[in-house]
Amino acid sequence: MAFRRRTKSYPLFSQEFVIHNHADIGFCLVLCVLIGLMFEVTAKTAFLFILPQYNVSMPTADSETVHYHYGPKDLVTILFYIFITIILHAVVQEYILDKISKRLHLSKVKHSKFNESGQLVVFHLSSVIWCFYVVVTEGYITNPRSLWEDYPHVYLPFQVKFFYLCQLAYWLHALPELYFQKVRKEEIPRQLQYICLYLVHIAGAYLLNLSRLGLILLLLQYSTEFLFHMARLFYFADENNEKLFNAWAAVFGVTRLFILTLAVLAIGFGLARMENQAFDPEKGNFNTLLCRLCMLLLVCAAQAWLMWRFIHSQLRHWREYWNEQSAKRRVPAAPRLPARLIKRESGYHENGVVKAENGTSPRTKKLKSP
């Protein structure tokens, strides 16, 4: 299965070979795991890669339900889905983004940003739909108290745990993609910042058993990011189209306010009123004053940093806009000079001397006296 048409061959396992064939290599590894399901000897190991581990059967009034908790084996499952994400990344790049970018004739800088926004639009849209479905079916929106009640939320439904594993796999796959996509050195620090920011928050919500609150915050954040990257795609298609940027600017500040409010409500007030306030990592309980302060500090610092970057970016854009407008006003229209009629003597000029048309001097010759 070849994702890219190549006219040039590279030495086997060289740097260029790995960069241009990383999706094919990932597909071969995934295929080996899937083939392992066909044999009884390797089926148990293959399921370790594919399915979430640490399932627990919990009795209910009608029947039993299966829940999951986290453990070291989750790293194997995340590794498998990292390769799945790399393959999907290559498919989106090859069959959607590359075909659109060829029609737009973008520069190298805009082409890199177009690919970045195109990938994130697909990811954020699918994550928003998936996250909204999980939140609605689990009843977290209709019952906000469930965000902190019965803490710690050690046992997770299948769809909640699988969602977190896929989220971690996507943001971990974004690190080697910086190398595979040959991202410019100027863009790497900016992309590393938001990749690490997502990894810290998602892993923190997963490991500290705040998965319910994390789902709501991710839903808000991904909705805003989807609007921003969609606005960038429309801007690359037509530079005069900036209406979506205005909508994103209005939604961005409201989203920061909602995230801070929910975090303070759930962590600062909800968990503070719970009875089991003890530090017990074996039972997954991190409900202590110090842990709550650290979690609130992390969320507030991240939102303040995002808001500061947003304000700084808006001020820079406004400054550039007003500078362009003032420059247009300062340039006066070139005045039209009236045509001046210049009276010339008959003949033509040569070295500052007027000569007649036949080459003789126009001066009258003096007659010598006899």
mmCIF file of N, CA, C and O in Angstrom, residues 26-62:
data_model
loop_
_atom_site.group_PDB
_atom_site.id
_atom_site.type_symbol
_atom_site.label_atom_id
_atom_site.label_comp_id
_atom_site.label_asym_id
_atom_site.label_seq_id
_atom_site.Cartn_x
_atom_site.Cartn_y
_atom_site.Cartn_z
ATOM 1 N N GLY A 26 4.709 2.034 9.078
ATOM 2 C CA GLY A 26 3.702 1.916 10.133
ATOM 3 C C GLY A 26 2.581 0.964 9.737
ATOM 4 O O GLY A 26 2.083 0.195 10.572
ATOM 5 N N PHE A 27 2.186 0.999 8.461
ATOM 6 C CA PHE A 27 1.129 0.096 7.996
ATOM 7 C C PHE A 27 1.576 -1.368 8.075
ATOM 8 O O PHE A 27 0.783 -2.251 8.439
ATOM 9 N N CYS A 28 2.833 -1.639 7.776
ATOM 10 C CA CYS A 28 3.341 -3.012 7.868
ATOM 11 C C CYS A 28 3.328 -3.507 9.310
ATOM 12 O O CYS A 28 2.983 -4.669 9.579
ATOM 13 N N LEU A 29 3.704 -2.639 10.254
ATOM 14 C CA LEU A 29 3.688 -3.027 11.664
ATOM 15 C C LEU A 29 2.265 -3.294 12.154
ATOM 16 O O LEU A 29 2.021 -4.251 12.899
ATOM 17 N N VAL A 30 1.327 -2.439 11.753
ATOM 18 C CA VAL A 30 -0.079 -2.649 12.131
ATOM 19 C C VAL A 30 -0.601 -3.944 11.532
ATOM 20 O O VAL A 30 -1.343 -4.706 12.179
ATOM 21 N N LEU A 31 -0.216 -4.210 10.288
ATOM 22 C CA LEU A 31 -0.663 -5.439 9.629
ATOM 23 C C LEU A 31 -0.130 -6.674 10.339
ATOM 24 O O LEU A 31 -0.838 -7.693 10.448
ATOM 25 N N CYS A 32 1.101 -6.617 10.847
ATOM 26 C CA CYS A 32 1.660 -7.749 11.592
ATOM 27 C C CYS A 32 0.853 -8.034 12.860
ATOM 28 O O CYS A 32 0.623 -9.198 13.211
ATOM 29 N N VAL A 33 0.419 -6.957 13.554
ATOM 30 C CA VAL A 33 -0.393 -7.144 14.754
ATOM 31 C C VAL A 33 -1.740 -7.753 14.400
ATOM 32 O O VAL A 33 -2.236 -8.657 15.104
ATOM 33 N N LEU A 34 -2.348 -7.282 13.308
ATOM 34 C CA LEU A 34 -3.652 -7.824 12.904
ATOM 35 C C LEU A 34 -3.534 -9.284 12.462
ATOM 36 O O LEU A 34 -4.440 -10.094 12.716
ATOM 37 N N ILE A 35 -2.440 -9.639 11.820
ATOM 38 C CA ILE A 35 -2.235 -11.043 11.440
ATOM 39 C C ILE A 35 -2.069 -11.909 12.682
ATOM 40 O O ILE A 35 -2.483 -13.089 12.694
ATOM 41 N N GLY A 36 -1.510 -11.343 13.756
ATOM 42 C CA GLY A 36 -1.350 -12.093 14.993
ATOM 43 C C GLY A 36 -2.665 -12.520 15.607
ATOM 44 O O GLY A 36 -2.709 -13.472 16.400
ATOM 45 N N LEU A 37 -3.753 -11.834 15.278
ATOM 46 C CA LEU A 37 -5.065 -12.229 15.785
ATOM 47 C C LEU A 37 -5.533 -13.554 15.200
ATOM 48 O O LEU A 37 -6.430 -14.207 15.762
ATOM 49 N N MET A 38 -4.970 -13.971 14.085
ATOM 50 C CA MET A 38 -5.434 -15.169 13.392
ATOM 51 C C MET A 38 -4.902 -16.451 14.014
ATOM 52 O O MET A 38 -5.414 -17.533 13.724
ATOM 53 N N PHE A 39 -3.891 -16.347 14.855
ATOM 54 C CA PHE A 39 -3.273 -17.536 15.435
ATOM 55 C C PHE A 39 -3.464 -17.532 16.946
ATOM 56 O O PHE A 39 -3.339 -16.493 17.602
ATOM 57 N N GLU A 40 -3.740 -18.676 17.482
ATOM 58 C CA GLU A 40 -4.041 -18.783 18.904
ATOM 59 C C GLU A 40 -2.833 -18.455 19.766
ATOM 60 O O GLU A 40 -2.970 -17.912 20.864
ATOM 61 N N VAL A 41 -1.646 -18.749 19.269
ATOM 62 C CA VAL A 41 -0.431 -18.506 20.064
ATOM 63 C C VAL A 41 -0.189 -17.019 20.259
ATOM 64 O O VAL A 41 0.200 -16.569 21.339
ATOM 65 N N THR A 42 -0.430 -16.237 19.228
ATOM 66 C CA THR A 42 -0.131 -14.799 19.283
ATOM 67 C C THR A 42 -1.363 -13.924 19.505
ATOM 68 O O THR A 42 -1.234 -12.710 19.582
ATOM 69 N N ALA A 43 -2.539 -14.531 19.593
ATOM 70 C CA ALA A 43 -3.772 -13.732 19.709
ATOM 71 C C ALA A 43 -3.795 -12.936 21.010
ATOM 72 O O ALA A 43 -4.216 -11.779 21.033
ATOM 73 N N LYS A 44 -3.339 -13.552 22.103
ATOM 74 C CA LYS A 44 -3.364 -12.864 23.386
ATOM 75 C C LYS A 44 -2.467 -11.634 23.373
ATOM 76 O O LYS A 44 -2.823 -10.575 23.896
ATOM 77 N N THR A 45 -1.306 -11.745 22.748
ATOM 78 C CA THR A 45 -0.400 -10.597 22.643
ATOM 79 C C THR A 45 -0.961 -9.531 21.710
ATOM 80 O O THR A 45 -0.814 -8.333 21.967
ATOM 81 N N ALA A 46 -1.621 -9.947 20.639
ATOM 82 C CA ALA A 46 -2.200 -8.981 19.701
ATOM 83 C C ALA A 46 -3.321 -8.186 20.356
ATOM 84 O O ALA A 46 -3.449 -6.969 20.122
ATOM 85 N N PHE A 47 -4.136 -8.854 21.181
ATOM 86 C CA PHE A 47 -5.204 -8.138 21.885
ATOM 87 C C PHE A 47 -4.638 -7.111 22.861
ATOM 88 O O PHE A 47 -5.276 -6.103 23.151
ATOM 89 N N LEU A 48 -3.436 -7.364 23.347
ATOM 90 C CA LEU A 48 -2.794 -6.397 24.241
ATOM 91 C C LEU A 48 -2.537 -5.070 23.537
ATOM 92 O O LEU A 48 -2.585 -4.005 24.157
ATOM 93 N N PHE A 49 -2.280 -5.122 22.225
ATOM 94 C CA PHE A 49 -2.049 -3.905 21.453
ATOM 95 C C PHE A 49 -3.356 -3.222 21.057
ATOM 96 O O PHE A 49 -3.413 -1.990 20.995
ATOM 97 N N ILE A 50 -4.373 -3.995 20.790
ATOM 98 C CA ILE A 50 -5.574 -3.446 20.161
ATOM 99 C C ILE A 50 -6.606 -2.968 21.177
ATOM 100 O O ILE A 50 -7.151 -1.866 21.050
ATOM 101 N N LEU A 51 -6.896 -3.757 22.189
ATOM 102 C CA LEU A 51 -7.971 -3.460 23.134
ATOM 103 C C LEU A 51 -7.442 -2.839 24.415
ATOM 104 O O LEU A 51 -6.329 -3.152 24.845
ATOM 105 N N PRO A 52 -8.229 -1.959 25.044
ATOM 106 C CA PRO A 52 -7.849 -1.431 26.367
ATOM 107 C C PRO A 52 -7.774 -2.552 27.398
ATOM 108 O O PRO A 52 -8.564 -3.499 27.377
ATOM 109 N N GLN A 53 -6.829 -2.426 28.307
ATOM 110 C CA GLN A 53 -6.588 -3.455 29.314
ATOM 111 C C GLN A 53 -7.189 -3.036 30.661
ATOM 112 O O GLN A 53 -7.762 -1.973 30.801
ATOM 113 N N TYR A 54 -7.031 -3.930 31.644
ATOM 114 C CA TYR A 54 -7.472 -3.711 33.028
ATOM 115 C C TYR A 54 -9.001 -3.550 33.112
ATOM 116 O O TYR A 54 -9.511 -2.586 33.668
ATOM 117 N N ASN A 55 -9.705 -4.518 32.559
ATOM 118 C CA ASN A 55 -11.166 -4.490 32.648
ATOM 119 C C ASN A 55 -11.622 -5.156 33.945
ATOM 120 O O ASN A 55 -11.044 -6.149 34.405
ATOM 121 N N VAL A 56 -12.682 -4.608 34.521
ATOM 122 C CA VAL A 56 -13.246 -5.101 35.782
ATOM 123 C C VAL A 56 -14.755 -5.202 35.609
ATOM 124 O O VAL A 56 -15.401 -4.256 35.135
ATOM 125 N N SER A 57 -15.319 -6.340 35.984
ATOM 126 C CA SER A 57 -16.772 -6.530 35.921
ATOM 127 C C SER A 57 -17.398 -6.034 37.218
ATOM 128 O O SER A 57 -17.014 -6.461 38.317
ATOM 129 N N MET A 58 -18.356 -5.131 37.066
ATOM 130 C CA MET A 58 -19.023 -4.550 38.231
ATOM 131 C C MET A 58 -20.505 -4.903 38.172
ATOM 132 O O MET A 58 -21.174 -4.631 37.174
ATOM 133 N N PRO A 59 -21.043 -5.528 39.239
ATOM 134 C CA PRO A 59 -22.458 -5.915 39.234
ATOM 135 C C PRO A 59 -23.381 -4.707 39.363
ATOM 136 O O PRO A 59 -23.078 -3.730 40.052
ATOM 137 N N THR A 60 -24.493 -4.752 38.667
ATOM 138 C CA THR A 60 -25.538 -3.733 38.757
ATOM 139 C C THR A 60 -26.856 -4.399 39.117
ATOM 140 O O THR A 60 -26.901 -5.608 39.388
ATOM 141 N N ALA A 61 -27.923 -3.609 39.129
ATOM 142 C CA ALA A 61 -29.236 -4.153 39.505
ATOM 143 C C ALA A 61 -29.723 -5.181 38.488
ATOM 144 O O ALA A 61 -30.316 -6.210 38.858
ATOM 145 N N ASP A 62 -29.478 -4.942 37.225
ATOM 146 C CA ASP A 62 -29.967 -5.846 36.181
ATOM 147 C C ASP A 62 -28.915 -6.866 35.759
ATOM 148 O O ASP A 62 -29.204 -8.050 35.620
#
